[in-house]
Amino acid sequence: MSVTVPTTATAARPWPGALAGLAHVLFFLASLVLPDVLGQNRGAALVTPYSSDAEVTRYLAETSRSIIPIAAFCQAMSALALLVFVPYAADYVRRIAPERVSAGLVRATGTVAAAFLLLSASAQWILNRPGIGDNLQVYRAVMDLVFITGAAAQVVTTGLLVGTIATAARKARALPGWLNWLGLAVAALSALSMLSLMFQGATAFVPLGRFSGMAWFVGLTVVLLLRRHSLVATSAPHSAASPVRGRA
């Protein structure tokens, strides 16, 4: 009988994980865009724990509550997509760096990052409940929880996830150099976002770390897509023409 050797199976293995990473990005971006498109934010300036009571009160007066919490839903889906990405990433790192503890670090930081984002999304759902804006102090307390979990804590753990993958891939030369260096830059910017817990000016590092990390996820997806198509195109004809023959 004839058996065709599956030469691309191993190379295609990270692809579902890359799709999950892309879904993580798309769902999070949707959480930022859809509320404005649906008129839920009404063009109001965003508030943070550093905003004054007057600014928060004005925000509550200008925005809508008791409606579908679309931002919370999208960020929860983003967290679940990241959770799906983690085991694929850990397996990928384990295969390219089997002698190191990098795979365990990928699994730990990725799981914690997804948990922080899911907790932040849940707290955002609370902010959307009827009457929650009637008590300014309660609203601010929940808003602080959203910030602590969904900003610095989530960004820095995601940055550590990206940085660990980039470091392992750089040493193994498994990914393009530009993508590895971008991953290391993401880790550095994300680490600096922790300063936002002490200084208002450092809150700028939160979006810098978050969106540069999203660029890395998109870059990873594109690289694996091109690599997968290239391997399929070059190896499939060869596999079809060169079967392995054995005796039944």
mmCIF file of C-alpha atoms in Angstrom:
data_model
loop_
_atom_site.group_PDB
_atom_site.id
_atom_site.type_symbol
_atom_site.label_atom_id
_atom_site.label_comp_id
_atom_site.label_asym_id
_atom_site.label_seq_id
_atom_site.Cartn_x
_atom_site.Cartn_y
_atom_site.Cartn_z
ATOM 1 C CA MET A 1 0.000 0.000 0.000
ATOM 2 C CA SER A 2 1.024 3.672 -0.288
ATOM 3 C CA VAL A 3 1.210 6.145 2.609
ATOM 4 C CA THR A 4 1.638 9.909 2.117
ATOM 5 C CA VAL A 5 3.970 11.509 4.671
ATOM 6 C CA PRO A 6 2.239 14.475 6.415
ATOM 7 C CA THR A 7 5.177 16.865 6.155
ATOM 8 C CA THR A 8 3.203 19.995 7.068
ATOM 9 C CA ALA A 9 1.320 18.707 10.111
ATOM 10 C CA THR A 10 3.878 19.828 12.658
ATOM 11 C CA ALA A 11 4.408 23.208 11.005
ATOM 12 C CA ALA A 12 0.664 23.919 10.942
ATOM 13 C CA ARG A 13 0.217 23.097 14.626
ATOM 14 C CA PRO A 14 0.583 26.675 15.968
ATOM 15 C CA TRP A 15 -1.956 28.019 13.454
ATOM 16 C CA PRO A 16 -5.156 27.531 15.539
ATOM 17 C CA GLY A 17 -3.425 29.284 18.418
ATOM 18 C CA ALA A 18 -2.476 32.197 16.172
ATOM 19 C CA LEU A 19 -6.122 32.528 15.124
ATOM 20 C CA ALA A 20 -7.099 32.655 18.799
ATOM 21 C CA GLY A 21 -4.509 35.399 19.321
ATOM 22 C CA LEU A 22 -6.006 37.366 16.442
ATOM 23 C CA ALA A 23 -9.511 36.874 17.878
ATOM 24 C CA HIS A 24 -8.221 38.238 21.198
ATOM 25 C CA VAL A 25 -7.178 41.437 19.412
ATOM 26 C CA LEU A 26 -10.332 41.804 17.312
ATOM 27 C CA PHE A 27 -12.718 41.325 20.236
ATOM 28 C CA PHE A 28 -10.846 43.876 22.332
ATOM 29 C CA LEU A 29 -10.846 46.433 19.519
ATOM 30 C CA ALA A 30 -14.579 45.803 19.088
ATOM 31 C CA SER A 31 -15.072 46.635 22.779
ATOM 32 C CA LEU A 32 -13.574 50.071 22.111
ATOM 33 C CA VAL A 33 -15.358 50.800 18.837
ATOM 34 C CA LEU A 34 -18.875 49.357 19.156
ATOM 35 C CA PRO A 35 -20.048 51.425 22.168
ATOM 36 C CA ASP A 36 -19.300 54.615 20.205
ATOM 37 C CA VAL A 37 -20.900 53.244 17.039
ATOM 38 C CA LEU A 38 -24.028 52.301 18.992
ATOM 39 C CA GLY A 39 -24.122 55.686 20.720
ATOM 40 C CA GLN A 40 -23.599 54.311 24.212
ATOM 41 C CA ASN A 41 -20.708 56.633 25.098
ATOM 42 C CA ARG A 42 -22.226 59.688 23.377
ATOM 43 C CA GLY A 43 -18.755 61.116 22.776
ATOM 44 C CA ALA A 44 -17.991 61.502 26.483
ATOM 45 C CA ALA A 45 -14.344 61.687 27.558
ATOM 46 C CA LEU A 46 -13.181 58.539 29.344
ATOM 47 C CA VAL A 47 -12.514 58.703 33.072
ATOM 48 C CA THR A 48 -9.899 56.949 35.214
ATOM 49 C CA PRO A 49 -9.325 56.597 38.966
ATOM 50 C CA TYR A 50 -7.310 59.811 38.681
ATOM 51 C CA SER A 51 -10.352 61.760 37.419
ATOM 52 C CA SER A 52 -12.063 64.161 39.811
ATOM 53 C CA ASP A 53 -15.539 63.544 41.223
ATOM 54 C CA ALA A 54 -16.841 66.324 38.968
ATOM 55 C CA GLU A 55 -15.390 64.637 35.871
ATOM 56 C CA VAL A 56 -16.891 61.279 36.821
ATOM 57 C CA THR A 57 -20.272 62.885 37.541
ATOM 58 C CA ARG A 58 -20.220 64.580 34.138
ATOM 59 C CA TYR A 59 -19.305 61.266 32.489
ATOM 60 C CA LEU A 60 -22.242 59.541 34.183
ATOM 61 C CA ALA A 61 -24.594 62.268 32.985
ATOM 62 C CA GLU A 62 -23.374 62.025 29.380
ATOM 63 C CA THR A 63 -23.315 58.235 28.957
ATOM 64 C CA SER A 64 -25.985 55.541 28.867
ATOM 65 C CA ARG A 65 -26.519 52.762 31.380
ATOM 66 C CA SER A 66 -29.154 50.030 31.718
ATOM 67 C CA ILE A 67 -28.381 48.945 28.151
ATOM 68 C CA ILE A 68 -26.610 45.996 26.569
ATOM 69 C CA PRO A 69 -23.062 45.950 28.028
ATOM 70 C CA ILE A 70 -21.409 45.420 24.647
ATOM 71 C CA ALA A 71 -17.931 46.477 25.824
ATOM 72 C CA ALA A 72 -18.012 44.030 28.735
ATOM 73 C CA PHE A 73 -19.182 41.214 26.447
ATOM 74 C CA CYS A 74 -16.470 41.850 23.844
ATOM 75 C CA GLN A 75 -13.718 42.029 26.448
ATOM 76 C CA ALA A 76 -14.941 38.810 28.040
ATOM 77 C CA MET A 77 -14.746 37.142 24.618
ATOM 78 C CA SER A 78 -11.273 38.640 24.168
ATOM 79 C CA ALA A 79 -10.224 37.067 27.474
ATOM 80 C CA LEU A 80 -11.570 33.656 26.437
ATOM 81 C CA ALA A 81 -9.739 33.881 23.100
ATOM 82 C CA LEU A 82 -6.505 34.647 24.965
ATOM 83 C CA LEU A 83 -7.163 31.644 27.189
ATOM 84 C CA VAL A 84 -7.423 29.463 24.061
ATOM 85 C CA PHE A 85 -4.174 30.961 22.712
ATOM 86 C CA VAL A 86 -2.176 30.097 25.846
ATOM 87 C CA PRO A 87 -1.858 26.273 25.549
ATOM 88 C CA TYR A 88 -0.895 26.525 21.870
ATOM 89 C CA ALA A 89 1.743 29.122 22.735
ATOM 90 C CA ALA A 90 3.070 27.042 25.632
ATOM 91 C CA ASP A 91 3.305 23.951 23.418
ATOM 92 C CA TYR A 92 5.088 25.963 20.713
ATOM 93 C CA VAL A 93 7.651 27.318 23.178
ATOM 94 C CA ARG A 94 8.150 23.872 24.716
ATOM 95 C CA ARG A 95 9.025 22.466 21.282
ATOM 96 C CA ILE A 96 11.499 25.214 20.346
ATOM 97 C CA ALA A 97 13.036 25.524 23.843
ATOM 98 C CA PRO A 98 12.511 22.159 25.598
ATOM 99 C CA GLU A 99 15.377 22.645 28.057
ATOM 100 C CA ARG A 100 14.027 25.884 29.540
ATOM 101 C CA VAL A 101 11.162 26.818 31.867
ATOM 102 C CA SER A 102 9.753 29.234 29.278
ATOM 103 C CA ALA A 103 6.709 27.079 28.476
ATOM 104 C CA GLY A 104 5.592 27.130 32.103
ATOM 105 C CA LEU A 105 6.023 30.899 32.250
ATOM 106 C CA VAL A 106 3.965 31.297 29.066
ATOM 107 C CA ARG A 107 1.169 29.200 30.535
ATOM 108 C CA ALA A 108 1.199 31.051 33.868
ATOM 109 C CA THR A 109 1.367 34.626 32.549
ATOM 110 C CA GLY A 110 -1.144 33.971 29.770
ATOM 111 C CA THR A 111 -3.665 32.383 32.115
ATOM 112 C CA VAL A 112 -3.326 35.210 34.644
ATOM 113 C CA ALA A 113 -3.642 37.847 31.883
ATOM 114 C CA ALA A 114 -6.849 36.227 30.625
ATOM 115 C CA ALA A 115 -8.208 36.006 34.181
ATOM 116 C CA PHE A 116 -7.500 39.700 34.815
ATOM 117 C CA LEU A 117 -9.271 40.691 31.599
ATOM 118 C CA LEU A 118 -12.262 38.477 32.393
ATOM 119 C CA LEU A 119 -12.504 39.980 35.885
ATOM 120 C CA SER A 120 -12.299 43.488 34.418
ATOM 121 C CA ALA A 121 -15.064 42.664 31.932
ATOM 122 C CA SER A 122 -17.233 41.326 34.760
ATOM 123 C CA ALA A 123 -16.722 44.538 36.733
ATOM 124 C CA GLN A 124 -17.660 46.552 33.642
ATOM 125 C CA TRP A 125 -20.911 44.594 33.516
ATOM 126 C CA ILE A 126 -21.597 45.757 37.084
ATOM 127 C CA LEU A 127 -21.038 49.371 36.007
ATOM 128 C CA ASN A 128 -23.836 48.918 33.472
ATOM 129 C CA ARG A 129 -26.455 47.809 35.995
ATOM 130 C CA PRO A 130 -29.458 50.084 36.648
ATOM 131 C CA GLY A 131 -28.883 52.548 39.462
ATOM 132 C CA ILE A 132 -25.158 51.882 39.830
ATOM 133 C CA GLY A 133 -24.393 55.459 38.808
ATOM 134 C CA ASP A 134 -26.670 56.890 41.508
ATOM 135 C CA ASN A 135 -24.002 56.314 44.154
ATOM 136 C CA LEU A 136 -20.797 58.027 43.072
ATOM 137 C CA GLN A 137 -18.581 56.290 45.630
ATOM 138 C CA VAL A 138 -19.818 52.809 44.719
ATOM 139 C CA TYR A 139 -19.371 53.599 41.036
ATOM 140 C CA ARG A 140 -15.825 54.843 41.638
ATOM 141 C CA ALA A 141 -14.951 51.739 43.680
ATOM 142 C CA VAL A 142 -16.058 49.421 40.868
ATOM 143 C CA MET A 143 -14.334 51.655 38.310
ATOM 144 C CA ASP A 144 -11.106 51.320 40.318
ATOM 145 C CA LEU A 145 -11.480 47.534 40.135
ATOM 146 C CA VAL A 146 -11.907 47.751 36.352
ATOM 147 C CA PHE A 147 -8.743 49.851 36.119
ATOM 148 C CA ILE A 148 -6.612 47.724 38.432
ATOM 149 C CA THR A 149 -7.496 44.451 36.717
ATOM 150 C CA GLY A 150 -7.955 45.545 33.114
ATOM 151 C CA ALA A 151 -5.215 48.139 32.786
ATOM 152 C CA ALA A 152 -1.741 47.703 34.310
ATOM 153 C CA ALA A 153 -2.194 44.190 35.723
ATOM 154 C CA GLN A 154 -3.609 42.776 32.498
ATOM 155 C CA VAL A 155 -1.189 44.654 30.250
ATOM 156 C CA VAL A 156 1.931 43.656 32.185
ATOM 157 C CA THR A 157 1.014 39.956 32.326
ATOM 158 C CA THR A 158 0.220 39.941 28.605
ATOM 159 C CA GLY A 159 3.531 41.706 28.001
ATOM 160 C CA LEU A 160 5.374 39.016 29.956
ATOM 161 C CA LEU A 161 3.590 36.378 27.865
ATOM 162 C CA VAL A 162 4.658 38.063 24.619
ATOM 163 C CA GLY A 163 8.189 38.714 25.863
ATOM 164 C CA THR A 164 8.683 35.097 26.928
ATOM 165 C CA ILE A 165 7.567 33.781 23.535
ATOM 166 C CA ALA A 166 9.752 36.339 21.738
ATOM 167 C CA THR A 167 12.817 35.479 23.844
ATOM 168 C CA ALA A 168 12.453 31.742 23.234
ATOM 169 C CA ALA A 169 11.795 32.263 19.512
ATOM 170 C CA ARG A 170 14.799 34.602 19.198
ATOM 171 C CA LYS A 171 17.177 32.086 20.772
ATOM 172 C CA ALA A 172 15.788 29.280 18.603
ATOM 173 C CA ARG A 173 15.529 31.531 15.514
ATOM 174 C CA ALA A 174 11.978 30.259 15.120
ATOM 175 C CA LEU A 175 10.354 33.601 14.219
ATOM 176 C CA PRO A 176 11.524 36.629 12.193
ATOM 177 C CA GLY A 177 13.897 38.944 14.029
ATOM 178 C CA TRP A 178 11.622 41.975 13.725
ATOM 179 C CA LEU A 179 8.769 40.093 15.396
ATOM 180 C CA ASN A 180 11.025 38.958 18.243
ATOM 181 C CA TRP A 181 12.347 42.478 18.847
ATOM 182 C CA LEU A 182 8.797 43.835 18.755
ATOM 183 C CA GLY A 183 7.851 41.264 21.395
ATOM 184 C CA LEU A 184 10.705 42.382 23.640
ATOM 185 C CA ALA A 185 9.647 46.025 23.197
ATOM 186 C CA VAL A 186 6.082 45.040 24.135
ATOM 187 C CA ALA A 187 7.372 43.406 27.322
ATOM 188 C CA ALA A 188 9.343 46.546 28.268
ATOM 189 C CA LEU A 189 6.467 48.965 27.617
ATOM 190 C CA SER A 190 4.031 46.699 29.433
ATOM 191 C CA ALA A 191 6.294 46.476 32.482
ATOM 192 C CA LEU A 192 6.427 50.283 32.624
ATOM 193 C CA SER A 193 2.610 50.363 32.699
ATOM 194 C CA MET A 194 2.778 49.202 36.330
ATOM 195 C CA LEU A 195 3.948 52.711 37.190
ATOM 196 C CA SER A 196 0.391 53.862 36.419
ATOM 197 C CA LEU A 197 -0.598 52.487 39.832
ATOM 198 C CA MET A 198 1.529 55.245 41.402
ATOM 199 C CA PHE A 199 1.701 58.082 38.883
ATOM 200 C CA GLN A 200 -1.055 59.482 36.693
ATOM 201 C CA GLY A 201 1.407 60.416 33.944
ATOM 202 C CA ALA A 202 2.464 56.779 33.622
ATOM 203 C CA THR A 203 -1.024 55.765 32.444
ATOM 204 C CA ALA A 204 0.250 56.486 28.912
ATOM 205 C CA PHE A 205 2.238 53.246 29.123
ATOM 206 C CA VAL A 206 -1.006 51.246 29.424
ATOM 207 C CA PRO A 207 -2.214 51.871 25.834
ATOM 208 C CA LEU A 208 1.382 51.777 24.543
ATOM 209 C CA GLY A 209 1.910 48.316 26.009
ATOM 210 C CA ARG A 210 -1.564 47.088 25.068
ATOM 211 C CA PHE A 211 -1.656 48.214 21.439
ATOM 212 C CA SER A 212 1.957 47.290 20.687
ATOM 213 C CA GLY A 213 1.087 43.847 22.056
ATOM 214 C CA MET A 214 -1.889 43.692 19.717
ATOM 215 C CA ALA A 215 0.428 44.564 16.818
ATOM 216 C CA TRP A 216 2.615 41.623 17.861
ATOM 217 C CA PHE A 217 -0.369 39.234 17.905
ATOM 218 C CA VAL A 218 -1.372 40.386 14.412
ATOM 219 C CA GLY A 219 2.227 40.044 13.199
ATOM 220 C CA LEU A 220 2.430 36.513 14.599
ATOM 221 C CA THR A 221 -0.769 35.528 12.803
ATOM 222 C CA VAL A 222 0.470 36.940 9.481
ATOM 223 C CA VAL A 223 3.870 35.235 9.820
ATOM 224 C CA LEU A 224 2.354 31.837 10.617
ATOM 225 C CA LEU A 225 -0.226 32.210 7.844
ATOM 226 C CA LEU A 226 2.441 32.972 5.229
ATOM 227 C CA ARG A 227 4.716 30.235 6.560
ATOM 228 C CA ARG A 228 1.904 27.674 6.554
ATOM 229 C CA HIS A 229 0.845 28.504 2.994
ATOM 230 C CA SER A 230 4.465 28.413 1.836
ATOM 231 C CA LEU A 231 5.046 24.994 3.397
ATOM 232 C CA VAL A 232 1.819 23.597 1.980
ATOM 233 C CA ALA A 233 2.628 24.933 -1.490
ATOM 234 C CA THR A 234 6.167 23.535 -1.550
ATOM 235 C CA SER A 235 5.695 20.204 0.225
ATOM 236 C CA ALA A 236 2.279 19.015 -0.973
ATOM 237 C CA PRO A 237 3.360 18.331 -4.590
ATOM 238 C CA HIS A 238 6.491 16.589 -3.327
ATOM 239 C CA SER A 239 4.505 14.420 -0.923
ATOM 240 C CA ALA A 240 2.049 13.432 -3.643
ATOM 241 C CA ALA A 241 4.847 12.492 -6.024
ATOM 242 C CA SER A 242 6.948 10.625 -3.452
ATOM 243 C CA PRO A 243 4.780 8.153 -1.527
ATOM 244 C CA VAL A 244 6.287 5.867 1.095
ATOM 245 C CA ARG A 245 5.743 2.298 0.000
ATOM 246 C CA GLY A 246 5.407 -0.637 2.330
ATOM 247 C CA ARG A 247 3.995 -4.088 2.449
ATOM 248 C CA ALA A 248 0.484 -4.694 3.618
#
